[in-house]
């Protein structure tokens, strides 16, 4: 999960539809670092001595969309480039396939199809070995035993995409469904519909040291007119869960101890510890919060405000009690020391 502003969201489900038939042509999951950026386009008109600004004409607004892949298939690369993904038997290179040589004989996983098999022998020697058509067995020399690393071409049914310089990227209808959780514990779903998303044709691949590889698909939302003739780019719908807001696991006072002088005042924030991330949040999901001082002669507290006022030197304990609309009552304490 990721914290975006004050709303916690998870991975978004993404559907791509044909803009004419509205039939689904693909689906995937986008990571939470996907973005929507709205920007007003303008033209600056200048002229005269020292090129002063005469006009700043706002002529359009662009909505750019970037989705970082979580489980997107390779077909979305073809959306970006305007080409199609084709499945055919193509030569793929096996890199450092680990096999065991037994008296010089090595049985490969796949049938080699082109060139020779490059082998790292247990002795540290590298050699290129010819193969026989229709056989996965190669021979690196009698008497050689042990682990070998083999690299070679073999045929495999693959999804192949060719980037065509003349092809036009695709326009689709994109629908993103994002589950969210507000700070008060309420949950729901944001559904974002972009009727006309024109892919940009830009391919971005990122390979990280921790073994994570991602690619971005990005595009520009094209303006469309609704039934009233208003120009729009996207529709965002909020669908709240019908269930009761999530209750806290506990409440805590921050700070949990306060030192103040007689007649001085202080307050502590009462936070809710919310599941499942155990993050602390200000109580905002309804209910009643009250405060009581165990020794009012030392310090008093506003029953509803929580404002603590020092009275005389000594110690007292402020007990905060939170009673939600539904559920169990929670308490926490604040140690107060009044000193002159």
CSV table of C-alpha atoms in Angstrom, one decimal:
chain,number,residue,atom,x,y,z
A,1,UNK,CA,0.0,0.0,0.0
A,2,UNK,CA,1.0,3.6,-0.5
A,3,UNK,CA,0.0,6.8,1.3
A,4,UNK,CA,-1.2,9.4,-1.3
A,5,UNK,CA,-2.0,12.6,0.6
A,6,UNK,CA,-4.5,11.6,3.3
A,7,UNK,CA,-5.9,8.6,1.4
A,8,UNK,CA,-4.4,5.1,1.5
A,9,UNK,CA,-4.9,3.2,-1.8
A,10,UNK,CA,-3.8,-0.2,-3.1
A,11,UNK,CA,-2.9,-1.4,-6.6
A,12,UNK,CA,-5.4,-0.3,-9.2
A,13,UNK,CA,-7.3,-2.7,-11.4
A,14,UNK,CA,-7.2,-1.4,-15.0
A,15,UNK,CA,-9.5,-2.3,-17.9
A,16,UNK,CA,-8.9,-1.2,-21.5
A,17,UNK,CA,-12.0,-1.0,-23.8
A,18,UNK,CA,-12.5,-0.6,-27.5
A,19,UNK,CA,-13.7,3.1,-27.9
A,20,UNK,CA,-16.4,2.1,-30.4
A,21,UNK,CA,-17.8,-1.3,-29.2
A,22,UNK,CA,-16.8,-0.8,-25.5
A,23,UNK,CA,-15.7,-4.4,-25.5
A,24,UNK,CA,-12.7,-5.3,-23.3
A,25,UNK,CA,-9.4,-5.6,-25.1
A,26,UNK,CA,-7.1,-5.9,-22.1
A,27,UNK,CA,-6.7,-5.8,-18.4
A,28,UNK,CA,-4.0,-5.5,-15.8
A,29,UNK,CA,-3.0,-3.9,-12.5
A,30,UNK,CA,-1.2,-0.5,-12.2
A,31,UNK,CA,1.0,0.4,-9.3
A,32,UNK,CA,0.2,3.3,-7.0
A,33,UNK,CA,2.9,5.5,-8.5
A,34,UNK,CA,0.7,5.9,-11.6
A,35,UNK,CA,-0.2,9.6,-12.1
A,36,UNK,CA,-2.7,12.0,-13.7
A,37,UNK,CA,-1.4,15.4,-14.5
A,38,UNK,CA,-3.6,18.3,-15.7
A,39,UNK,CA,-1.9,21.2,-17.3
A,40,UNK,CA,-3.2,24.3,-19.1
A,41,UNK,CA,-1.6,25.0,-22.4
A,42,UNK,CA,-0.9,28.6,-23.3
A,43,UNK,CA,0.6,30.8,-26.1
A,44,UNK,CA,2.6,33.8,-25.1
A,45,UNK,CA,2.4,36.8,-27.6
A,46,UNK,CA,5.4,39.1,-27.3
A,47,UNK,CA,6.5,42.1,-29.3
A,48,UNK,CA,8.2,45.5,-29.3
A,49,UNK,CA,11.3,46.8,-27.6
A,50,UNK,CA,12.9,44.3,-25.2
A,51,UNK,CA,10.2,41.8,-26.2
A,52,UNK,CA,7.5,42.6,-23.6
A,53,UNK,CA,4.7,40.2,-23.0
A,54,UNK,CA,1.5,41.4,-24.7
A,55,UNK,CA,-0.9,38.4,-24.3
A,56,UNK,CA,-1.0,35.1,-22.5
A,57,UNK,CA,-3.6,33.1,-24.3
A,58,UNK,CA,-4.9,30.0,-22.5
A,59,UNK,CA,-6.2,27.8,-25.3
A,60,UNK,CA,-6.5,24.2,-23.9
A,61,UNK,CA,-6.0,21.9,-21.0
A,62,UNK,CA,-4.1,18.6,-21.2
A,63,UNK,CA,-4.6,15.6,-19.0
A,64,UNK,CA,-1.6,13.2,-19.2
A,65,UNK,CA,-1.8,9.7,-17.8
A,66,UNK,CA,1.1,7.4,-16.8
A,67,UNK,CA,0.5,3.9,-15.5
A,68,UNK,CA,3.4,1.9,-14.2
A,69,UNK,CA,2.9,-1.8,-14.8
A,70,UNK,CA,2.3,-4.4,-12.1
A,71,UNK,CA,0.9,-7.2,-14.2
A,72,UNK,CA,0.4,-5.7,-17.6
A,73,UNK,CA,1.0,-8.2,-20.4
A,74,UNK,CA,3.3,-7.5,-23.4
A,75,UNK,CA,0.3,-6.5,-25.5
A,76,UNK,CA,0.3,-3.1,-23.9
A,77,UNK,CA,3.6,-2.3,-25.5
A,78,UNK,CA,1.9,-2.9,-28.8
A,79,UNK,CA,-0.8,-0.4,-27.7
A,80,UNK,CA,1.9,2.2,-27.2
A,81,UNK,CA,3.6,1.6,-30.6
A,82,UNK,CA,0.6,1.0,-32.7
A,83,UNK,CA,1.7,-2.4,-33.8
A,84,UNK,CA,0.3,-5.9,-33.0
A,85,UNK,CA,1.7,-8.7,-30.9
A,86,UNK,CA,2.2,-11.8,-33.0
A,87,UNK,CA,2.9,-15.3,-31.8
A,88,UNK,CA,5.3,-17.3,-33.9
A,89,UNK,CA,8.3,-19.7,-33.6
A,90,UNK,CA,11.4,-17.5,-33.1
A,91,UNK,CA,15.0,-18.1,-32.0
A,92,UNK,CA,15.5,-17.3,-28.4
A,93,UNK,CA,19.0,-17.2,-26.7
A,94,UNK,CA,19.4,-19.5,-23.7
A,95,UNK,CA,22.0,-17.8,-21.4
A,96,UNK,CA,24.3,-19.9,-19.1
A,97,UNK,CA,22.0,-22.9,-18.9
A,98,UNK,CA,23.5,-25.1,-16.2
A,99,UNK,CA,23.9,-28.7,-17.3
A,100,UNK,CA,26.1,-31.7,-16.1
A,101,UNK,CA,28.6,-33.3,-18.4
A,102,UNK,CA,28.9,-37.0,-18.0
A,103,UNK,CA,32.0,-38.3,-19.8
A,104,UNK,CA,31.8,-35.4,-22.2
A,105,UNK,CA,28.1,-35.8,-23.0
A,106,UNK,CA,25.7,-32.9,-22.2
A,107,UNK,CA,21.9,-33.0,-22.6
A,108,UNK,CA,20.5,-29.6,-23.2
A,109,UNK,CA,17.0,-28.5,-22.2
A,110,UNK,CA,16.0,-27.4,-25.7
A,111,UNK,CA,17.0,-28.3,-29.2
A,112,UNK,CA,19.6,-25.8,-30.6
A,113,UNK,CA,18.5,-24.2,-33.8
A,114,UNK,CA,21.3,-21.8,-35.0
A,115,UNK,CA,25.1,-21.3,-34.7
A,116,UNK,CA,26.9,-23.4,-32.1
A,117,UNK,CA,26.6,-24.0,-28.4
A,118,UNK,CA,28.9,-21.9,-26.3
A,119,UNK,CA,30.1,-24.0,-23.3
A,120,UNK,CA,32.0,-23.0,-20.1
A,121,UNK,CA,33.7,-26.3,-19.0
A,122,UNK,CA,34.4,-27.3,-15.4
A,123,UNK,CA,38.1,-26.7,-16.2
A,124,UNK,CA,37.4,-23.0,-16.8
A,125,UNK,CA,37.9,-23.4,-20.6
A,126,UNK,CA,35.3,-21.9,-23.0
A,127,UNK,CA,34.5,-23.7,-26.3
A,128,UNK,CA,32.0,-23.6,-29.1
A,129,UNK,CA,30.4,-27.0,-29.8
A,130,UNK,CA,28.5,-28.1,-32.9
A,131,UNK,CA,25.1,-29.8,-32.5
A,132,UNK,CA,23.2,-32.4,-34.5
A,133,UNK,CA,19.8,-31.4,-35.9
A,134,UNK,CA,17.1,-33.2,-34.0
A,135,UNK,CA,19.3,-34.0,-31.0
A,136,UNK,CA,19.6,-32.1,-27.7
A,137,UNK,CA,22.9,-34.0,-26.8
A,138,UNK,CA,26.2,-32.3,-27.5
A,139,UNK,CA,29.7,-33.7,-26.8
A,140,UNK,CA,32.5,-31.6,-25.3
A,141,UNK,CA,35.1,-34.3,-25.2
A,142,UNK,CA,35.6,-37.7,-23.5
A,143,UNK,CA,36.6,-37.6,-19.8
A,144,UNK,CA,35.0,-34.3,-19.0
A,145,UNK,CA,32.6,-34.4,-16.1
A,146,UNK,CA,30.9,-31.8,-13.9
A,147,UNK,CA,28.8,-28.7,-14.1
A,148,UNK,CA,28.9,-26.7,-17.4
A,149,UNK,CA,27.2,-23.5,-18.5
A,150,UNK,CA,25.7,-23.6,-22.0
A,151,UNK,CA,24.4,-20.7,-24.2
A,152,UNK,CA,22.7,-21.3,-27.5
A,153,UNK,CA,19.8,-20.4,-29.8
A,154,UNK,CA,16.6,-22.4,-29.7
A,155,UNK,CA,13.1,-22.0,-31.2
A,156,UNK,CA,10.1,-21.1,-29.0
A,157,UNK,CA,6.6,-19.8,-29.5
A,158,UNK,CA,6.9,-16.2,-28.4
A,159,UNK,CA,4.9,-13.0,-28.3
A,160,UNK,CA,6.8,-10.7,-30.7
A,161,UNK,CA,6.3,-7.0,-31.1
A,162,UNK,CA,8.0,-4.9,-33.8
A,163,UNK,CA,8.2,-1.2,-33.3
A,164,UNK,CA,7.0,0.3,-36.6
A,165,UNK,CA,8.2,3.9,-37.3
A,166,UNK,CA,5.0,4.7,-39.3
A,167,UNK,CA,2.5,3.1,-36.9
A,168,UNK,CA,0.1,5.3,-34.9
A,169,UNK,CA,-0.4,4.4,-31.2
A,170,UNK,CA,-3.8,3.2,-30.2
A,171,UNK,CA,-6.7,5.1,-28.6
A,172,UNK,CA,-8.7,3.2,-25.9
A,173,UNK,CA,-11.2,3.7,-23.2
A,174,UNK,CA,-9.4,3.3,-19.9
A,175,UNK,CA,-11.1,2.4,-16.6
A,176,UNK,CA,-9.2,2.3,-13.3
A,177,UNK,CA,-10.6,1.0,-10.1
A,178,UNK,CA,-8.7,1.9,-7.0
A,179,UNK,CA,-9.6,0.8,-3.4
A,180,UNK,CA,-9.0,3.5,-0.8
A,181,UNK,CA,-9.0,3.9,2.9
A,182,UNK,CA,-9.5,7.3,4.5
A,183,UNK,CA,-7.8,8.4,7.7
A,184,UNK,CA,-11.0,8.0,9.7
A,185,UNK,CA,-11.1,4.3,8.7
A,186,UNK,CA,-13.8,4.5,6.0
A,187,UNK,CA,-13.2,2.6,2.9
A,188,UNK,CA,-14.4,2.6,-0.7
A,189,UNK,CA,-13.5,2.6,-4.3
A,190,UNK,CA,-12.5,5.3,-6.8
A,191,UNK,CA,-13.4,4.5,-10.4
A,192,UNK,CA,-11.7,6.7,-13.0
A,193,UNK,CA,-13.0,6.5,-16.5
A,194,UNK,CA,-11.1,8.1,-19.4
A,195,UNK,CA,-13.3,7.6,-22.5
A,196,UNK,CA,-10.5,8.6,-25.0
A,197,UNK,CA,-6.9,7.8,-23.9
A,198,UNK,CA,-4.4,8.2,-26.7
A,199,UNK,CA,-1.2,6.3,-26.1
A,200,UNK,CA,1.9,8.4,-26.5
A,201,UNK,CA,4.1,5.9,-28.3
A,202,UNK,CA,6.8,6.4,-25.6
A,203,UNK,CA,8.3,3.2,-24.1
A,204,UNK,CA,9.9,3.3,-20.7
A,205,UNK,CA,11.5,0.3,-19.2
A,206,UNK,CA,13.2,0.3,-15.8
A,207,UNK,CA,15.3,-2.5,-14.4
A,208,UNK,CA,16.3,-2.3,-10.7
A,209,UNK,CA,19.0,-4.0,-8.8
A,210,UNK,CA,16.5,-5.8,-6.5
A,211,UNK,CA,15.2,-7.8,-9.5
A,212,UNK,CA,12.1,-5.6,-10.1
A,213,UNK,CA,11.5,-4.7,-13.8
A,214,UNK,CA,8.7,-2.3,-14.8
A,215,UNK,CA,7.5,-0.5,-17.9
A,216,UNK,CA,5.3,2.5,-18.1
A,217,UNK,CA,2.4,3.1,-20.5
A,218,UNK,CA,1.5,6.7,-20.9
A,219,UNK,CA,-0.8,8.8,-23.0
A,220,UNK,CA,-2.9,11.9,-23.3
A,221,UNK,CA,-6.6,12.1,-22.5
A,222,UNK,CA,-8.5,13.5,-25.5
A,223,UNK,CA,-11.4,15.9,-24.8
A,224,UNK,CA,-14.9,14.7,-25.4
A,225,UNK,CA,-18.4,16.4,-25.1
A,226,UNK,CA,-21.1,15.1,-22.7
A,227,UNK,CA,-24.8,15.3,-23.5
A,228,UNK,CA,-24.9,18.9,-22.5
A,229,UNK,CA,-22.0,19.9,-24.8
A,230,UNK,CA,-19.5,20.4,-22.0
A,231,UNK,CA,-15.9,19.5,-22.8
A,232,UNK,CA,-14.5,16.8,-20.4
A,233,UNK,CA,-11.5,14.5,-20.1
A,234,UNK,CA,-12.5,12.0,-17.4
A,235,UNK,CA,-15.1,11.0,-14.9
A,236,UNK,CA,-14.3,10.1,-11.3
A,237,UNK,CA,-16.8,8.2,-9.2
A,238,UNK,CA,-16.6,7.4,-5.5
A,239,UNK,CA,-18.2,4.2,-4.3
A,240,UNK,CA,-18.1,4.0,-0.5
A,241,UNK,CA,-18.2,0.6,1.2
A,242,UNK,CA,-21.6,-0.2,2.8
A,243,UNK,CA,-19.9,-1.5,5.9
A,244,UNK,CA,-19.2,0.4,9.2
A,245,UNK,CA,-16.0,2.5,9.4
A,246,UNK,CA,-13.0,0.6,10.7
A,247,UNK,CA,-12.6,0.9,14.5
A,248,UNK,CA,-9.3,1.7,16.0
A,249,UNK,CA,-7.3,-1.0,17.9
A,250,UNK,CA,-6.4,1.5,20.6
A,251,UNK,CA,-6.1,5.2,21.4
A,252,UNK,CA,-2.8,6.9,22.4
A,253,UNK,CA,-2.0,10.4,23.8
A,254,UNK,CA,0.8,12.4,22.3
A,255,UNK,CA,2.7,13.5,24.4
A,256,UNK,CA,1.9,10.9,27.1
A,257,UNK,CA,3.4,13.1,29.9
A,258,UNK,CA,3.3,16.9,30.4
A,259,UNK,CA,5.1,19.3,32.8
A,260,UNK,CA,3.6,22.7,33.3
A,261,UNK,CA,3.6,25.6,35.8
A,262,UNK,CA,0.6,26.7,37.9
A,263,UNK,CA,-2.0,28.6,35.8
A,264,UNK,CA,-0.2,27.4,32.6
A,265,UNK,CA,-2.2,25.4,30.0
A,266,UNK,CA,-1.3,22.5,27.7
A,267,UNK,CA,-3.0,19.9,25.5
A,268,UNK,CA,-2.2,16.5,24.1
A,269,UNK,CA,-3.4,15.0,20.8
A,270,UNK,CA,-5.5,11.9,21.1
A,271,UNK,CA,-4.7,9.6,18.2
A,272,UNK,CA,-6.3,6.4,17.0
A,273,UNK,CA,-4.2,3.3,16.2
A,274,UNK,CA,-5.8,2.0,13.0
A,275,UNK,CA,-5.4,-1.5,11.5
A,276,UNK,CA,-3.9,-2.9,9.4
A,277,UNK,CA,-0.9,-0.6,9.2
A,278,UNK,CA,-1.0,0.4,12.9
A,279,UNK,CA,-0.6,4.0,11.9
A,280,UNK,CA,-1.7,6.8,14.3
A,281,UNK,CA,-4.4,9.2,13.2
A,282,UNK,CA,-6.4,12.0,14.8
A,283,UNK,CA,-9.8,10.7,15.9
A,284,UNK,CA,-12.3,11.8,13.2
A,285,UNK,CA,-14.8,9.0,12.8
A,286,UNK,CA,-17.4,10.2,15.2
A,287,UNK,CA,-18.0,9.2,18.8
A,288,UNK,CA,-17.4,11.0,22.1
A,289,UNK,CA,-14.1,12.0,23.6
A,290,UNK,CA,-14.0,13.1,27.3
A,291,UNK,CA,-11.2,14.0,29.8
A,292,UNK,CA,-11.0,13.6,33.6
A,293,UNK,CA,-8.3,14.6,36.0
A,294,UNK,CA,-7.6,12.2,38.9
A,295,UNK,CA,-6.4,15.1,41.2
A,296,UNK,CA,-8.1,18.3,40.2
A,297,UNK,CA,-6.4,20.1,43.1
A,298,UNK,CA,-3.1,19.7,41.1
A,299,UNK,CA,-4.4,20.2,37.5
A,300,UNK,CA,-7.8,20.5,36.0
A,301,UNK,CA,-8.9,19.5,32.4
A,302,UNK,CA,-11.7,20.6,30.1
A,303,UNK,CA,-14.1,17.7,29.9
A,304,UNK,CA,-14.6,18.0,26.2
A,305,UNK,CA,-11.7,20.3,25.1
A,306,UNK,CA,-8.8,18.4,26.8
A,307,UNK,CA,-7.2,21.7,27.8
A,308,UNK,CA,-5.1,21.0,30.9
A,309,UNK,CA,-4.5,23.9,33.5
A,310,UNK,CA,-2.0,23.7,36.2
A,311,UNK,CA,-3.3,24.5,39.8
A,312,UNK,CA,-0.6,23.6,42.3
A,313,UNK,CA,2.6,21.7,42.5
A,314,UNK,CA,2.2,18.0,42.4
A,315,UNK,CA,1.2,15.1,40.1
A,316,UNK,CA,-2.1,14.0,38.5
A,317,UNK,CA,-3.2,11.7,35.7
A,318,UNK,CA,-5.6,12.8,32.9
A,319,UNK,CA,-7.7,9.9,31.6
A,320,UNK,CA,-9.0,10.3,28.0
A,321,UNK,CA,-12.0,8.2,27.2
A,322,UNK,CA,-13.2,7.7,23.6
A,323,UNK,CA,-16.6,6.1,23.0
A,324,UNK,CA,-17.3,5.5,19.2
A,325,UNK,CA,-20.8,5.4,17.8
A,326,UNK,CA,-20.5,1.6,17.6
A,327,UNK,CA,-18.0,-0.6,19.4
A,328,UNK,CA,-15.9,-0.7,22.5
A,329,UNK,CA,-14.8,2.2,24.7
A,330,UNK,CA,-11.1,3.1,24.6
A,331,UNK,CA,-9.0,4.9,27.3
A,332,UNK,CA,-5.5,6.4,27.5
A,333,UNK,CA,-3.7,8.4,30.1
A,334,UNK,CA,-1.5,11.5,30.3
A,335,UNK,CA,0.8,11.9,33.3
A,336,UNK,CA,0.9,15.6,34.4
A,337,UNK,CA,3.5,17.2,36.7
A,338,UNK,CA,2.8,20.7,37.9
A,339,UNK,CA,5.9,22.5,39.2
A,340,UNK,CA,6.6,26.0,40.2
